[in-house]
Short mmCIF file of C-alpha atoms in Angstrom, two decimals:
data_model
loop_
_atom_site.label_atom_id
_atom_site.label_comp_id
_atom_site.label_asym_id
_atom_site.label_seq_id
_atom_site.Cartn_x
_atom_site.Cartn_y
_atom_site.Cartn_z
CA GLN A 24 -77.81 31.54 1.78
CA SER A 25 -75.36 30.22 -0.75
CA PRO A 26 -76.42 27.26 -2.91
CA MET A 27 -73.79 25.20 -1.05
CA THR A 28 -75.33 25.68 2.38
CA ARG A 29 -79.06 25.82 1.77
CA LYS A 30 -81.15 22.89 2.92
CA ALA A 31 -81.53 20.28 0.18
CA GLU A 32 -84.87 20.20 -1.53
CA ALA A 33 -86.01 17.14 -3.41
CA SER A 34 -88.45 16.79 -6.26
CA GLU A 35 -91.28 14.28 -6.15
CA ASP A 36 -89.04 11.75 -7.92
CA ARG A 37 -86.37 11.96 -5.13
CA THR A 38 -83.96 14.01 -7.29
CA ILE A 39 -81.57 16.54 -5.74
CA THR A 40 -79.06 18.70 -7.66
CA PHE A 41 -75.49 18.95 -6.41
CA VAL A 42 -72.43 20.92 -7.49
CA ALA A 43 -70.07 18.02 -8.19
CA SER A 44 -66.91 19.98 -9.07
CA ASP A 45 -65.54 23.45 -9.64
CA ASN A 46 -62.10 24.98 -10.19
CA THR A 47 -61.25 25.19 -6.47
CA ARG A 48 -57.96 23.67 -5.30
CA ASP A 49 -58.84 20.55 -3.29
CA SER A 50 -57.23 19.12 -0.16
CA ALA A 51 -54.98 16.88 -2.30
CA GLY A 52 -53.51 19.94 -4.03
CA THR A 53 -55.23 19.42 -7.38
CA VAL A 54 -57.57 21.43 -9.59
CA LEU A 55 -59.92 19.80 -12.08
CA ASN A 56 -60.37 21.36 -15.51
CA GLN A 57 -64.03 22.32 -15.69
CA ASP A 58 -63.78 23.06 -19.42
CA ASN A 59 -62.63 19.53 -20.27
CA TRP A 60 -64.97 16.99 -18.70
CA ASP A 61 -65.83 13.84 -20.67
CA LEU A 62 -69.27 12.93 -19.30
CA SER A 63 -70.30 10.33 -21.89
CA ARG A 64 -69.20 7.26 -19.92
CA PHE A 65 -70.88 8.43 -16.72
CA ASN A 66 -74.12 9.50 -18.38
CA SER A 67 -74.41 6.11 -20.11
CA ASN A 68 -73.90 4.30 -16.75
CA PRO A 69 -74.81 6.95 -14.16
CA ILE A 70 -73.62 5.30 -10.94
CA ILE A 71 -74.21 7.20 -7.70
CA GLY A 72 -72.40 5.54 -4.81
CA TYR A 73 -71.75 6.02 -1.15
CA GLN A 74 -68.15 6.72 -0.08
CA HIS A 75 -66.84 5.49 -3.50
CA LYS A 76 -67.54 1.83 -2.58
CA VAL A 77 -68.53 0.96 -6.14
CA TYR A 78 -65.31 -0.10 -7.90
CA GLY A 79 -64.72 -3.63 -6.65
CA GLY A 80 -61.67 -4.69 -4.68
CA TRP A 81 -62.26 -2.18 -1.89
CA ASP A 82 -63.78 -2.89 1.51
CA ASP A 83 -67.50 -3.74 1.29
CA THR A 84 -67.79 -3.17 -2.48
CA GLN A 85 -69.71 -6.39 -3.08
CA ASN A 86 -72.81 -4.92 -1.47
CA PRO A 87 -75.06 -3.74 -4.34
CA ASP A 88 -76.75 -1.30 -1.96
CA ASN A 89 -73.59 0.86 -2.07
CA VAL A 90 -75.02 2.02 -5.40
CA ILE A 91 -77.64 4.35 -3.97
CA GLY A 92 -79.05 5.97 -7.10
CA LYS A 93 -78.55 7.24 -10.60
CA GLY A 94 -77.50 10.63 -11.90
CA TYR A 95 -77.18 12.95 -14.83
CA ALA A 96 -74.03 15.11 -15.09
CA TYR A 97 -73.60 18.38 -17.01
CA VAL A 98 -71.43 21.49 -16.93
CA GLN A 99 -73.17 24.75 -16.08
CA GLU A 100 -71.57 28.14 -15.44
CA GLY A 101 -68.09 26.62 -15.11
CA ARG A 102 -69.11 23.93 -12.62
CA LEU A 103 -69.85 20.23 -12.95
CA MET A 104 -73.43 19.63 -11.80
CA VAL A 105 -75.23 16.37 -11.12
CA ASP A 106 -78.89 15.62 -10.66
CA ILE A 107 -79.05 12.63 -8.29
CA THR A 108 -82.14 10.45 -8.07
CA PHE A 109 -82.01 8.27 -4.96
CA GLU A 110 -83.28 4.68 -5.06
CA PRO A 111 -86.56 4.09 -3.22
CA ALA A 112 -86.60 2.65 0.31
CA GLU A 113 -88.25 -0.60 -0.77
CA ILE A 114 -85.26 -1.63 -2.91
CA ASN A 115 -82.45 0.00 -0.91
CA PRO A 116 -82.70 0.93 2.77
CA LEU A 117 -79.18 2.44 2.67
CA ALA A 118 -80.20 4.79 -0.14
CA GLU A 119 -83.23 5.84 1.90
CA LYS A 120 -81.09 6.54 4.96
CA ILE A 121 -78.61 8.62 2.95
CA TYR A 122 -81.45 10.44 1.17
CA GLN A 123 -83.02 11.37 4.52
CA LYS A 124 -79.64 12.52 5.86
CA VAL A 125 -79.18 14.72 2.77
CA LEU A 126 -82.62 16.21 3.33
CA PHE A 127 -81.83 16.74 7.01
CA GLY A 128 -78.47 18.30 6.13
CA SER A 129 -76.09 16.03 8.04
CA LEU A 130 -74.81 14.68 4.69
CA ARG A 131 -74.46 17.28 1.95
CA ALA A 132 -71.28 16.53 0.03
CA VAL A 133 -70.42 14.58 -3.11
CA SER A 134 -67.12 13.48 -4.62
CA VAL A 135 -66.23 12.61 -8.20
CA GLY A 136 -64.47 9.46 -9.37
CA PHE A 137 -62.60 10.00 -12.62
CA LEU A 138 -59.75 9.07 -14.95
CA PRO A 139 -57.36 11.85 -15.97
CA THR A 140 -57.18 12.62 -19.69
CA GLY A 141 -54.21 14.32 -21.32
CA HIS A 142 -51.18 15.69 -19.53
CA GLY A 143 -51.78 18.27 -16.84
CA LYS A 144 -49.23 20.58 -15.30
CA PHE A 145 -48.10 21.95 -11.99
CA GLY A 146 -48.57 25.63 -11.25
CA VAL A 147 -45.80 28.23 -11.22
CA GLY A 148 -44.09 29.98 -8.34
CA ASP A 149 -45.20 28.57 -5.00
CA GLU A 150 -47.54 26.16 -6.87
CA ASP A 151 -44.60 24.48 -8.67
CA ILE A 152 -43.37 20.96 -7.81
CA ASP A 153 -42.27 20.88 -4.15
CA GLY A 154 -43.42 24.49 -3.72
CA PRO A 155 -45.13 25.53 -0.48
CA ASN A 156 -48.52 25.47 -2.25
CA GLU A 157 -47.82 22.71 -4.82
CA THR A 158 -50.85 22.49 -7.12
CA TYR A 159 -51.48 20.10 -10.00
CA TYR A 160 -53.86 21.23 -12.76
CA PHE A 161 -55.53 18.35 -14.60
CA ALA A 162 -55.80 18.71 -18.38
CA GLY A 163 -59.16 16.94 -18.37
CA GLN A 164 -61.11 14.14 -16.76
CA GLN A 165 -63.39 11.28 -17.75
CA LEU A 166 -66.14 11.00 -15.14
CA LEU A 167 -66.74 7.44 -13.87
CA GLU A 168 -68.99 7.83 -10.84
CA ILE A 169 -70.14 10.29 -8.22
CA SER A 170 -70.54 9.40 -4.56
CA ILE A 171 -72.22 10.94 -1.57
CA VAL A 172 -69.38 11.28 0.96
CA ASN A 173 -68.95 12.27 4.57
CA ILE A 174 -66.00 14.63 3.95
CA PRO A 175 -65.15 15.90 0.45
CA ALA A 176 -61.68 16.84 -0.77
CA ASN A 177 -63.03 19.99 -2.43
CA PRO A 178 -64.14 22.61 0.11
CA ASN A 179 -67.04 23.60 -2.16
CA ALA A 180 -68.33 20.05 -2.23
CA LEU A 181 -71.29 20.76 -0.09
CA LYS A 182 -72.82 19.22 -3.09
CA LYS A 183 -69.39 18.30 -4.56
CA GLY A 184 -65.88 16.88 -3.93
CA MET A 185 -62.84 15.21 -5.28
CA ASP A 186 -60.15 12.86 -4.12
CA ALA A 187 -56.71 12.77 -5.76
CA ASP A 188 -54.58 9.65 -6.03
CA ASN A 189 -51.06 10.02 -4.59
CA GLU A 190 -49.52 7.53 -7.02
CA PHE A 191 -50.80 9.54 -9.98
CA LEU A 192 -49.40 12.79 -8.57
CA ASP A 193 -46.06 11.14 -7.80
CA ALA A 194 -45.86 9.95 -11.42
CA GLU A 195 -46.71 13.46 -12.67
CA ARG A 196 -44.04 15.01 -10.40
CA LYS A 197 -41.50 12.62 -11.86
CA ARG A 198 -42.68 13.26 -15.44
CA LEU A 199 -42.60 17.03 -15.07
CA SER A 200 -39.52 17.38 -12.88
CA PRO A 201 -36.64 19.16 -14.63
CA ALA A 202 -34.33 16.41 -13.39
CA SER A 203 -36.32 13.69 -15.13
CA GLU A 204 -34.61 12.36 -18.24
CA THR A 205 -37.65 10.41 -19.32
CA LYS A 206 -40.37 12.95 -18.75
CA GLU A 207 -41.70 12.77 -22.32
CA ALA A 208 -41.68 8.95 -22.37
CA GLU A 209 -43.64 8.47 -19.16
CA LYS A 210 -47.41 8.38 -19.20
CA PRO A 211 -49.61 9.33 -16.24
CA ALA A 212 -51.24 6.48 -14.37
CA GLU A 213 -54.98 6.00 -14.68
CA ASN A 214 -56.73 7.41 -11.64
CA PRO A 215 -60.15 6.08 -10.62
CA GLN A 216 -61.22 8.13 -7.66
#
C-alpha cells in the first residue's frame, strides 16, 4: 500500500503524520514550491483546524473547537509533512470525532492555508495563461495553518491538500499577461487558504 492509502496509525500521544503538500498540480491549477516553504510562523503557532474554519469572518469560525489540535511541519524528500496531535476528547469532542474518523479512514486528507511569497509564474505551452492546462507555479509560501478536510484540492492529499484563491490567480494573470502595461507595478494579493 502507498503511504497515502494505508490506514492511519496513531502514537500513544494521538499524533498522526500526514503529507501536507507535494509538487502535484492541484484542482485549482496551481503547484506549490516545495523548496521554498517558510514554516516559522506555523511552527510557532501550529494551528490544526477542521475545514479551514480558523481565520475569523467565515461561517462558524467563532467556535474554538474548530481548532482540533497542534502540529509540527517540516519538508522531507521534497514534500511538506506535518505531525498532527489531536486534542483529547475531554477538551474537544469535535477533535475526538475527527480523530476517530481519521483512524477509521473516512477522513484522511489535509489542506494547507498559506500566503504566497515572491512572484510565481505560469507554465509554458498548454500551461500558459488561458492555455488548456493553465498552471500557476508559486515562487514560495508562508504556511499559516493546516486543516483536516473532507475533499482536498491536491489529489495526493490523502494526508495533504491545497486550495487556491481565484482572486490571487486573477491578479497574477493580469500581472503576467503580455497585454498588461502595469505588470511590474502590480503586486500579488495575499492569499490565506
